[in-house]
Coordinates of C-alpha atoms in Angstrom, one line a residue:
M1 CA -38.4 21.3 -14.4
H2 CA -40.7 18.2 -14.5
I3 CA -41.4 16.5 -11.2
T4 CA -39.7 13.3 -12.4
Q5 CA -36.4 15.3 -12.7
L6 CA -36.2 15.8 -9.0
N7 CA -34.0 13.5 -7.0
R8 CA -35.3 10.7 -4.7
E9 CA -34.9 12.7 -1.5
C10 CA -37.0 15.6 -2.9
L11 CA -39.7 13.3 -4.2
L12 CA -39.9 11.5 -0.8
H13 CA -40.3 14.9 0.8
L14 CA -43.1 15.9 -1.6
F15 CA -44.9 12.6 -1.1
S16 CA -44.8 13.0 2.6
F17 CA -47.3 16.0 2.4
L18 CA -49.9 13.8 0.6
D19 CA -52.5 11.6 2.1
K20 CA -52.6 7.9 1.2
N21 CA -55.0 8.1 -1.7
S22 CA -53.1 11.0 -3.3
R23 CA -49.8 9.1 -3.0
K24 CA -51.4 6.1 -4.7
N25 CA -52.9 8.2 -7.5
L26 CA -49.6 10.0 -8.2
A27 CA -47.7 6.7 -8.2
K28 CA -49.9 5.5 -11.1
T29 CA -48.5 8.1 -13.4
C30 CA -45.1 6.7 -14.0
H31 CA -42.6 4.0 -12.9
K32 CA -40.3 6.5 -11.1
L33 CA -43.1 7.8 -8.9
L34 CA -44.3 4.3 -8.3
E35 CA -40.8 3.5 -6.9
V36 CA -41.0 6.5 -4.6
F37 CA -44.5 5.2 -3.4
Q38 CA -42.9 1.8 -2.7
D39 CA -40.0 3.2 -0.7
P40 CA -40.3 2.0 2.9
L41 CA -38.9 5.4 4.2
L42 CA -42.2 7.0 3.1
W43 CA -44.2 4.9 5.4
S44 CA -42.9 5.6 8.9
L45 CA -46.4 7.0 10.0
L46 CA -49.9 5.7 9.2
N47 CA -53.3 7.0 10.3
F48 CA -56.6 5.3 9.7
H49 CA -60.1 6.6 10.4
S50 CA -62.4 3.8 9.4
P51 CA -62.3 0.0 9.2
A52 CA -62.7 0.2 5.4
E53 CA -59.3 2.0 5.1
L54 CA -57.5 -1.0 6.5
K55 CA -58.4 -3.0 3.4
K56 CA -57.2 -0.6 0.8
D57 CA -54.0 -1.0 -1.2
N58 CA -52.9 2.7 -0.8
F59 CA -50.2 2.1 1.8
L60 CA -47.3 -0.2 2.7
L61 CA -46.5 -2.0 5.9
G62 CA -42.9 -2.5 6.6
P63 CA -40.0 -2.3 9.1
A64 CA -39.9 1.5 8.7
L65 CA -43.3 2.0 10.3
K66 CA -42.8 3.7 13.7
Y67 CA -46.1 5.4 14.4
L68 CA -49.5 3.8 13.9
S69 CA -52.9 5.3 14.7
I70 CA -56.3 3.5 14.1
C71 CA -59.2 5.7 15.4
W72 CA -62.8 5.8 14.4
Y73 CA -65.9 7.4 15.9
S74 CA -68.7 7.1 13.3
E75 CA -72.2 6.4 14.6
R76 CA -72.4 3.2 12.5
V77 CA -69.2 1.8 14.0
K78 CA -70.4 2.4 17.5
V79 CA -72.5 -0.8 17.0
C80 CA -69.2 -2.7 17.7
N81 CA -69.1 -1.4 21.2
I82 CA -72.4 -2.9 22.2
E83 CA -72.2 -5.9 24.5
D84 CA -72.3 -9.1 22.4
W85 CA -75.3 -10.6 24.0
M86 CA -77.4 -7.5 23.2
K87 CA -76.6 -7.5 19.4
N88 CA -79.2 -8.8 16.9
S89 CA -78.1 -11.1 14.0
F90 CA -77.5 -8.2 11.6
Q91 CA -75.3 -6.4 14.1
K92 CA -73.4 -9.6 14.9
D93 CA -72.7 -10.2 11.2
F94 CA -71.6 -6.6 10.7
C95 CA -69.2 -6.8 13.7
N96 CA -67.8 -10.1 12.7
R97 CA -66.6 -8.5 9.4
H98 CA -65.0 -5.7 11.4
E99 CA -63.4 -8.1 13.8
N100 CA -61.7 -10.1 11.0
T101 CA -60.5 -6.9 9.3
V102 CA -59.0 -5.5 12.4
S103 CA -57.4 -8.7 13.6
D104 CA -55.9 -9.5 10.2
F105 CA -54.5 -6.0 9.9
L106 CA -52.9 -6.1 13.4
L107 CA -51.5 -9.5 12.6
D108 CA -49.8 -8.1 9.5
V109 CA -48.4 -5.3 11.7
C110 CA -47.0 -7.9 14.1
N111 CA -45.2 -9.7 11.3
R112 CA -44.0 -6.8 9.2
C113 CA -43.4 -3.9 11.6
P114 CA -41.0 -4.9 14.4
N115 CA -39.7 -1.4 14.9
L116 CA -43.1 0.1 15.9
L117 CA -42.7 2.8 18.6
S118 CA -46.2 4.1 19.1
L119 CA -49.6 2.5 18.7
T120 CA -52.9 4.4 19.2
L121 CA -56.2 2.5 19.0
S122 CA -59.4 4.4 19.7
G123 CA -63.0 3.3 19.4
C124 CA -61.8 -0.1 18.0
G125 CA -64.4 -2.4 19.6
H126 CA -62.8 -5.5 18.2
V127 CA -59.3 -5.2 19.4
T128 CA -58.6 -8.2 21.7
D129 CA -56.2 -9.0 24.4
D130 CA -54.6 -11.6 22.1
C131 CA -53.9 -8.9 19.5
I132 CA -52.2 -6.6 22.0
L133 CA -50.2 -9.5 23.5
L134 CA -48.8 -10.4 20.0
L135 CA -47.9 -6.8 19.3
L136 CA -46.1 -6.4 22.6
R137 CA -44.1 -9.6 21.9
N138 CA -43.3 -8.8 18.3
C139 CA -42.7 -5.1 18.7
P140 CA -40.1 -5.0 21.5
N141 CA -39.4 -1.3 21.0
L142 CA -42.9 -0.1 21.6
K143 CA -42.8 2.9 23.9
T144 CA -46.4 4.3 23.6
L145 CA -49.6 2.3 23.7
K146 CA -52.9 4.2 23.8
L147 CA -56.1 2.2 24.0
E148 CA -59.2 4.4 24.3
N149 CA -62.7 2.9 24.4
C150 CA -61.4 -0.6 23.4
V151 CA -64.2 -2.5 25.1
R152 CA -62.8 -6.0 24.7
I153 CA -59.5 -5.1 26.4
T154 CA -59.3 -6.7 29.9
D155 CA -56.7 -7.2 32.6
R156 CA -55.0 -9.8 30.3
T157 CA -53.6 -6.8 28.4
L158 CA -52.3 -5.3 31.6
E159 CA -50.7 -8.6 32.5
A160 CA -49.1 -8.7 29.0
V161 CA -47.7 -5.2 29.6
T162 CA -45.9 -6.4 32.8
L163 CA -44.5 -9.4 30.9
Y164 CA -43.5 -8.0 27.5
G165 CA -43.7 -4.2 27.7
R166 CA -40.0 -3.7 28.6
A167 CA -39.6 -0.6 26.5
L168 CA -43.1 0.8 27.3
R169 CA -43.2 4.3 28.8
T170 CA -46.8 5.4 28.2
L171 CA -49.9 3.3 28.6
H172 CA -53.4 4.8 28.2
V173 CA -56.4 2.5 28.8
D174 CA -59.1 5.2 29.1
F175 CA -62.8 4.1 29.0
C176 CA -61.9 0.4 28.7
R177 CA -64.9 -0.9 30.8
N178 CA -63.6 -4.4 31.3
I179 CA -60.4 -3.4 33.1
T180 CA -60.3 -3.6 36.9
Q181 CA -58.6 -1.6 39.6
A182 CA -56.6 -4.7 40.6
G183 CA -55.2 -4.9 37.1
L184 CA -54.2 -1.3 37.2
E185 CA -52.5 -1.6 40.6
K186 CA -50.5 -4.5 39.3
V187 CA -49.1 -2.4 36.4
R188 CA -48.2 0.4 38.8
E189 CA -46.4 -2.1 41.1
K190 CA -44.5 -4.0 38.4
C191 CA -43.9 -1.2 35.9
P192 CA -43.3 2.0 38.0
S193 CA -41.6 3.7 35.0
V194 CA -44.8 3.5 32.8
M195 CA -46.9 6.6 32.7
L196 CA -50.4 5.0 33.2
R197 CA -53.7 6.7 32.5
A198 CA -57.0 5.0 32.9
E199 CA -59.7 7.6 33.0
R200 CA -63.0 6.0 34.3
S201 CA -61.9 2.5 33.2
A202 CA -62.0 0.7 36.6
N203 CA -65.2 2.6 37.6
M204 CA -67.3 1.6 34.6
I205 CA -69.7 -1.3 34.5
P206 CA -68.0 -4.4 33.0
D207 CA -69.7 -6.6 30.4
S208 CA -71.8 -9.5 31.8
K209 CA -75.0 -11.3 30.7
P210 CA -78.3 -10.4 32.5
E211 CA -78.4 -13.7 34.4
K212 CA -74.9 -13.1 35.7
K213 CA -75.8 -9.6 36.8
L214 CA -78.9 -11.0 38.6
M215 CA -76.7 -13.5 40.5
L216 CA -74.3 -10.7 41.6
E217 CA -77.2 -8.5 42.8
K218 CA -78.6 -11.4 44.9
A219 CA -75.2 -12.1 46.4
S220 CA -74.9 -8.4 47.3
R221 CA -78.3 -8.4 49.0
K222 CA -77.3 -11.4 51.1
L223 CA -74.1 -9.7 52.2
V224 CA -76.1 -6.6 53.2
Q225 CA -78.6 -8.8 55.2
L226 CA -75.7 -10.4 57.0

């Protein structure tokens, strides 16, 4: 039996075992397999491991998407987690390209994937509070939100959770250095049903320019003297 003689259900099952590139390559062989590749039911789960993967045409975004994971840890991408004021011109240019890629992709998710249930973002140094706010507003069924080492996430995201995360049951904000203890307490108070995890976040040093740090140190010394 030739593979194209299998019914749609069997073909979808076979495609589900392939990675994104393999699905795309198989879809190029004939019209029937291309139709399977384009079936929204095939794309209920997506995993990405580098910013470059977000720009490829080997996947589909649609209302069938339920589980999305965007995680990367390469040494090169760690540049994106450096404080902005410490970056040189090359690093800033590199990070600007990443920021546009990530924000454009998440905007597409907001517009095309209203039934998203779970979102995991790890090591994504350019994910902003605005992106998460839009996702919470446009994906009302979101139950799990995991943000690990997303350095630009602040208490604004926690505030958005209290306002729009009606369906949310799990929130991880581990190693998000610009989140405060006050923000975490507000989530615990207003969303007691949410399982909140924030390993080290409120105990890390938040981003601030050297002159601001110096002013804070001087203020601390004055308080000690008093």
